[in-house]
PDB file of C-alpha atoms in Angstrom:
ATOM      1  CA  UNK A   1    -114.169 -15.029  38.529  1.00 58.00           C
ATOM      2  CA  UNK A   2    -116.006 -16.427  35.709  1.00 66.00           C
ATOM      3  CA  UNK A   3    -116.366 -20.241  35.263  1.00 73.00           C
ATOM      4  CA  UNK A   4    -115.038 -21.982  32.274  1.00 83.00           C
ATOM      5  CA  UNK A   5    -117.757 -23.595  30.125  1.00 85.00           C
ATOM      6  CA  UNK A   6    -117.287 -26.617  27.951  1.00 90.00           C
ATOM      7  CA  UNK A   7    -117.378 -26.424  24.146  1.00 91.00           C
ATOM      8  CA  UNK A   8    -120.609 -28.455  24.280  1.00 92.00           C
ATOM      9  CA  UNK A   9    -122.207 -25.950  26.680  1.00 92.00           C
ATOM     10  CA  UNK A  10    -121.089 -23.033  24.520  1.00 93.00           C
ATOM     11  CA  UNK A  11    -122.596 -24.671  21.475  1.00 93.00           C
ATOM     12  CA  UNK A  12    -125.810 -25.356  23.270  1.00 92.00           C
ATOM     13  CA  UNK A  13    -126.054 -22.006  24.787  1.00 92.00           C
ATOM     14  CA  UNK A  14    -125.568 -20.453  21.241  1.00 93.00           C
ATOM     15  CA  UNK A  15    -128.579 -22.469  20.188  1.00 92.00           C
ATOM     16  CA  UNK A  16    -130.811 -21.442  23.140  1.00 92.00           C
ATOM     17  CA  UNK A  17    -129.813 -17.863  22.822  1.00 93.00           C
ATOM     18  CA  UNK A  18    -131.288 -17.565  19.376  1.00 91.00           C
ATOM     19  CA  UNK A  19    -134.590 -18.699  20.937  1.00 88.00           C
ATOM     20  CA  UNK A  20    -134.276 -16.124  23.770  1.00 91.00           C
ATOM     21  CA  UNK A  21    -133.484 -13.363  21.161  1.00 92.00           C
ATOM     22  CA  UNK A  22    -136.457 -14.359  19.041  1.00 87.00           C
ATOM     23  CA  UNK A  23    -138.697 -14.184  22.180  1.00 84.00           C
ATOM     24  CA  UNK A  24    -139.695 -17.857  22.084  1.00 82.00           C
ATOM     25  CA  UNK A  25    -138.368 -18.479  25.510  1.00 84.00           C
ATOM     26  CA  UNK A  26    -137.075 -16.600  28.587  1.00 89.00           C
ATOM     27  CA  UNK A  27    -133.604 -16.623  29.774  1.00 90.00           C
ATOM     28  CA  UNK A  28    -134.535 -18.672  32.834  1.00 91.00           C
ATOM     29  CA  UNK A  29    -136.191 -21.378  30.617  1.00 88.00           C
ATOM     30  CA  UNK A  30    -133.010 -21.407  28.567  1.00 88.00           C
ATOM     31  CA  UNK A  31    -130.807 -21.922  31.623  1.00 90.00           C
ATOM     32  CA  UNK A  32    -133.023 -24.639  32.822  1.00 90.00           C
ATOM     33  CA  UNK A  33    -132.955 -26.456  29.470  1.00 88.00           C
ATOM     34  CA  UNK A  34    -129.066 -26.239  29.531  1.00 91.00           C
ATOM     35  CA  UNK A  35    -128.871 -27.352  33.270  1.00 91.00           C
ATOM     36  CA  UNK A  36    -131.459 -30.212  33.058  1.00 91.00           C
ATOM     37  CA  UNK A  37    -130.769 -31.518  29.538  1.00 89.00           C
ATOM     38  CA  UNK A  38    -127.246 -30.811  28.353  1.00 92.00           C
ATOM     39  CA  UNK A  39    -125.708 -33.682  30.160  1.00 92.00           C
ATOM     40  CA  UNK A  40    -128.230 -36.008  28.783  1.00 93.00           C
ATOM     41  CA  UNK A  41    -127.628 -34.774  25.261  1.00 93.00           C
ATOM     42  CA  UNK A  42    -123.837 -34.808  25.670  1.00 93.00           C
ATOM     43  CA  UNK A  43    -123.751 -38.379  27.309  1.00 93.00           C
ATOM     44  CA  UNK A  44    -126.118 -39.772  24.538  1.00 92.00           C
ATOM     45  CA  UNK A  45    -124.266 -38.325  21.677  1.00 92.00           C
ATOM     46  CA  UNK A  46    -120.829 -39.234  22.900  1.00 90.00           C
ATOM     47  CA  UNK A  47    -121.801 -42.874  23.560  1.00 91.00           C
ATOM     48  CA  UNK A  48    -123.596 -43.138  20.141  1.00 88.00           C
ATOM     49  CA  UNK A  49    -120.464 -41.524  18.480  1.00 87.00           C
ATOM     50  CA  UNK A  50    -118.157 -44.168  20.197  1.00 85.00           C
ATOM     51  CA  UNK A  51    -120.512 -46.887  19.034  1.00 83.00           C
ATOM     52  CA  UNK A  52    -120.559 -45.605  15.439  1.00 78.00           C
ATOM     53  CA  UNK A  53    -124.249 -44.401  15.564  1.00 80.00           C
ATOM     54  CA  UNK A  54    -125.419 -40.821  14.567  1.00 77.00           C
ATOM     55  CA  UNK A  55    -123.886 -38.644  11.766  1.00 80.00           C
ATOM     56  CA  UNK A  56    -124.296 -35.075  10.646  1.00 80.00           C
ATOM     57  CA  UNK A  57    -127.091 -36.288   8.186  1.00 81.00           C
ATOM     58  CA  UNK A  58    -128.826 -38.017  11.128  1.00 84.00           C
ATOM     59  CA  UNK A  59    -128.990 -35.098  13.157  1.00 87.00           C
ATOM     60  CA  UNK A  60    -129.682 -32.782  10.313  1.00 85.00           C
ATOM     61  CA  UNK A  61    -132.588 -34.899   9.306  1.00 86.00           C
ATOM     62  CA  UNK A  62    -134.085 -34.745  12.803  1.00 89.00           C
ATOM     63  CA  UNK A  63    -133.679 -30.995  12.710  1.00 90.00           C
ATOM     64  CA  UNK A  64    -135.276 -30.529   9.324  1.00 89.00           C
ATOM     65  CA  UNK A  65    -138.212 -32.756  10.295  1.00 91.00           C
ATOM     66  CA  UNK A  66    -138.644 -30.760  13.646  1.00 92.00           C
ATOM     67  CA  UNK A  67    -138.372 -27.400  11.795  1.00 91.00           C
ATOM     68  CA  UNK A  68    -140.931 -28.591   9.135  1.00 91.00           C
ATOM     69  CA  UNK A  69    -143.287 -29.548  12.051  1.00 93.00           C
ATOM     70  CA  UNK A  70    -142.714 -26.181  13.802  1.00 91.00           C
ATOM     71  CA  UNK A  71    -143.475 -24.329  10.658  1.00 91.00           C
ATOM     72  CA  UNK A  72    -146.673 -26.112  10.115  1.00 93.00           C
ATOM     73  CA  UNK A  73    -147.964 -25.961  13.653  1.00 92.00           C
ATOM     74  CA  UNK A  74    -151.015 -24.036  14.245  1.00 93.00           C
ATOM     75  CA  UNK A  75    -152.203 -22.766  17.648  1.00 91.00           C
ATOM     76  CA  UNK A  76    -150.212 -21.745  20.737  1.00 89.00           C
ATOM     77  CA  UNK A  77    -149.774 -25.210  22.287  1.00 91.00           C
ATOM     78  CA  UNK A  78    -148.899 -27.001  18.950  1.00 91.00           C
ATOM     79  CA  UNK A  79    -146.194 -24.061  18.534  1.00 88.00           C
ATOM     80  CA  UNK A  80    -144.793 -24.497  21.990  1.00 86.00           C
ATOM     81  CA  UNK A  81    -144.571 -28.394  21.704  1.00 90.00           C
ATOM     82  CA  UNK A  82    -143.085 -28.358  18.269  1.00 90.00           C
ATOM     83  CA  UNK A  83    -140.813 -25.449  19.269  1.00 88.00           C
ATOM     84  CA  UNK A  84    -139.442 -27.538  22.157  1.00 88.00           C
ATOM     85  CA  UNK A  85    -138.784 -30.400  19.896  1.00 91.00           C
ATOM     86  CA  UNK A  86    -137.038 -28.275  17.502  1.00 91.00           C
ATOM     87  CA  UNK A  87    -134.831 -26.812  20.393  1.00 91.00           C
ATOM     88  CA  UNK A  88    -133.924 -30.282  21.570  1.00 92.00           C
ATOM     89  CA  UNK A  89    -132.923 -31.442  17.938  1.00 92.00           C
ATOM     90  CA  UNK A  90    -130.852 -28.357  17.485  1.00 92.00           C
ATOM     91  CA  UNK A  91    -129.160 -28.849  20.808  1.00 93.00           C
ATOM     92  CA  UNK A  92    -128.442 -32.396  19.883  1.00 93.00           C
ATOM     93  CA  UNK A  93    -126.931 -31.304  16.511  1.00 92.00           C
ATOM     94  CA  UNK A  94    -124.812 -28.635  18.101  1.00 93.00           C
ATOM     95  CA  UNK A  95    -123.444 -31.174  20.549  1.00 93.00           C
ATOM     96  CA  UNK A  96    -122.866 -33.698  17.767  1.00 91.00           C
ATOM     97  CA  UNK A  97    -120.790 -30.988  15.789  1.00 89.00           C
ATOM     98  CA  UNK A  98    -118.559 -30.475  18.894  1.00 92.00           C
ATOM     99  CA  UNK A  99    -118.145 -34.187  19.563  1.00 91.00           C
ATOM    100  CA  UNK A 100    -117.282 -34.784  16.054  1.00 87.00           C
ATOM    101  CA  UNK A 101    -114.745 -31.928  16.034  1.00 87.00           C
ATOM    102  CA  UNK A 102    -113.183 -33.329  19.258  1.00 88.00           C
ATOM    103  CA  UNK A 103    -113.182 -36.972  18.108  1.00 84.00           C
ATOM    104  CA  UNK A 104    -112.553 -36.638  14.537  1.00 79.00           C
ATOM    105  CA  UNK A 105    -115.183 -37.186  11.659  1.00 73.00           C
ATOM    106  CA  UNK A 106    -116.546 -40.653  10.868  1.00 70.00           C
ATOM    107  CA  UNK A 107    -117.784 -39.363   7.438  1.00 61.00           C
ATOM    108  CA  UNK A 108    -117.343 -36.522   5.109  1.00 61.00           C
ATOM    109  CA  UNK A 109    -117.348 -33.113   6.821  1.00 61.00           C
ATOM    110  CA  UNK A 110    -120.739 -31.589   6.860  1.00 66.00           C
ATOM    111  CA  UNK A 111    -121.829 -29.071   9.178  1.00 69.00           C
ATOM    112  CA  UNK A 112    -125.146 -29.368  10.881  1.00 69.00           C
ATOM    113  CA  UNK A 113    -126.528 -26.663   8.692  1.00 75.00           C
ATOM    114  CA  UNK A 114    -125.435 -28.486   5.514  1.00 77.00           C
ATOM    115  CA  UNK A 115    -126.806 -31.605   6.797  1.00 74.00           C
ATOM    116  CA  UNK A 116    -130.171 -30.045   7.652  1.00 77.00           C
ATOM    117  CA  UNK A 117    -130.457 -28.390   4.277  1.00 80.00           C
ATOM    118  CA  UNK A 118    -129.546 -31.694   2.587  1.00 78.00           C
ATOM    119  CA  UNK A 119    -131.990 -33.683   4.673  1.00 77.00           C
ATOM    120  CA  UNK A 120    -134.796 -30.943   4.027  1.00 80.00           C
ATOM    121  CA  UNK A 121    -134.375 -31.427   0.400  1.00 83.00           C
ATOM    122  CA  UNK A 122    -134.413 -35.115   0.664  1.00 79.00           C
ATOM    123  CA  UNK A 123    -137.637 -34.888   2.548  1.00 80.00           C
ATOM    124  CA  UNK A 124    -139.162 -32.514  -0.021  1.00 82.00           C
ATOM    125  CA  UNK A 125    -138.162 -34.795  -2.930  1.00 84.00           C
ATOM    126  CA  UNK A 126    -139.716 -37.854  -1.138  1.00 80.00           C
ATOM    127  CA  UNK A 127    -142.976 -35.781  -0.525  1.00 83.00           C
ATOM    128  CA  UNK A 128    -143.158 -34.863  -4.130  1.00 85.00           C
ATOM    129  CA  UNK A 129    -142.594 -38.522  -5.200  1.00 83.00           C
ATOM    130  CA  UNK A 130    -145.329 -39.854  -2.883  1.00 83.00           C
ATOM    131  CA  UNK A 131    -147.754 -37.072  -4.235  1.00 84.00           C
ATOM    132  CA  UNK A 132    -147.005 -37.871  -7.834  1.00 84.00           C
ATOM    133  CA  UNK A 133    -147.500 -41.671  -7.140  1.00 81.00           C
ATOM    134  CA  UNK A 134    -150.932 -40.866  -5.347  1.00 80.00           C
ATOM    135  CA  UNK A 135    -151.901 -38.642  -8.136  1.00 81.00           C
ATOM    136  CA  UNK A 136    -151.184 -41.317 -10.705  1.00 77.00           C
ATOM    137  CA  UNK A 137    -153.091 -43.930  -8.735  1.00 73.00           C
ATOM    138  CA  UNK A 138    -156.053 -41.677  -8.522  1.00 72.00           C
ATOM    139  CA  UNK A 139    -156.111 -40.963 -12.260  1.00 70.00           C
ATOM    140  CA  UNK A 140    -155.864 -44.783 -13.176  1.00 69.00           C
ATOM    141  CA  UNK A 141    -158.498 -45.830 -10.655  1.00 67.00           C
ATOM    142  CA  UNK A 142    -160.794 -43.074 -12.071  1.00 61.00           C
ATOM    143  CA  UNK A 143    -160.247 -44.075 -15.637  1.00 57.00           C
TER     144      UNK A 143
END
């Protein structure tokens, strides 16, 4: 008889299955990540949600930053470390989506993917503004 899994475990397994399919981790590592970390993620997200902390934009921002670091990582160790951070943030975002669906939204309904895209755009815009300001400062100091 198959055991019944919770919605948060199903969401987390969907995340890690993507990593297994892409060859970034083995099934045993995925099972260990779920076994060792899911209860921590779920407890943390549920407690923060009850206290009014966390939002789709918060978890989307964390995932966008982790994805940016993963894409920029060079070398085997850097890719592994940034990949682990990306996995953790995606699990937290997936758990948040389940908790929000169960408890009802605090804010407008953004999916984790929408929030991640929004926050990636915000991060890109902020980087462009910093670069423009830096360029302007360089030109005025050279003049």
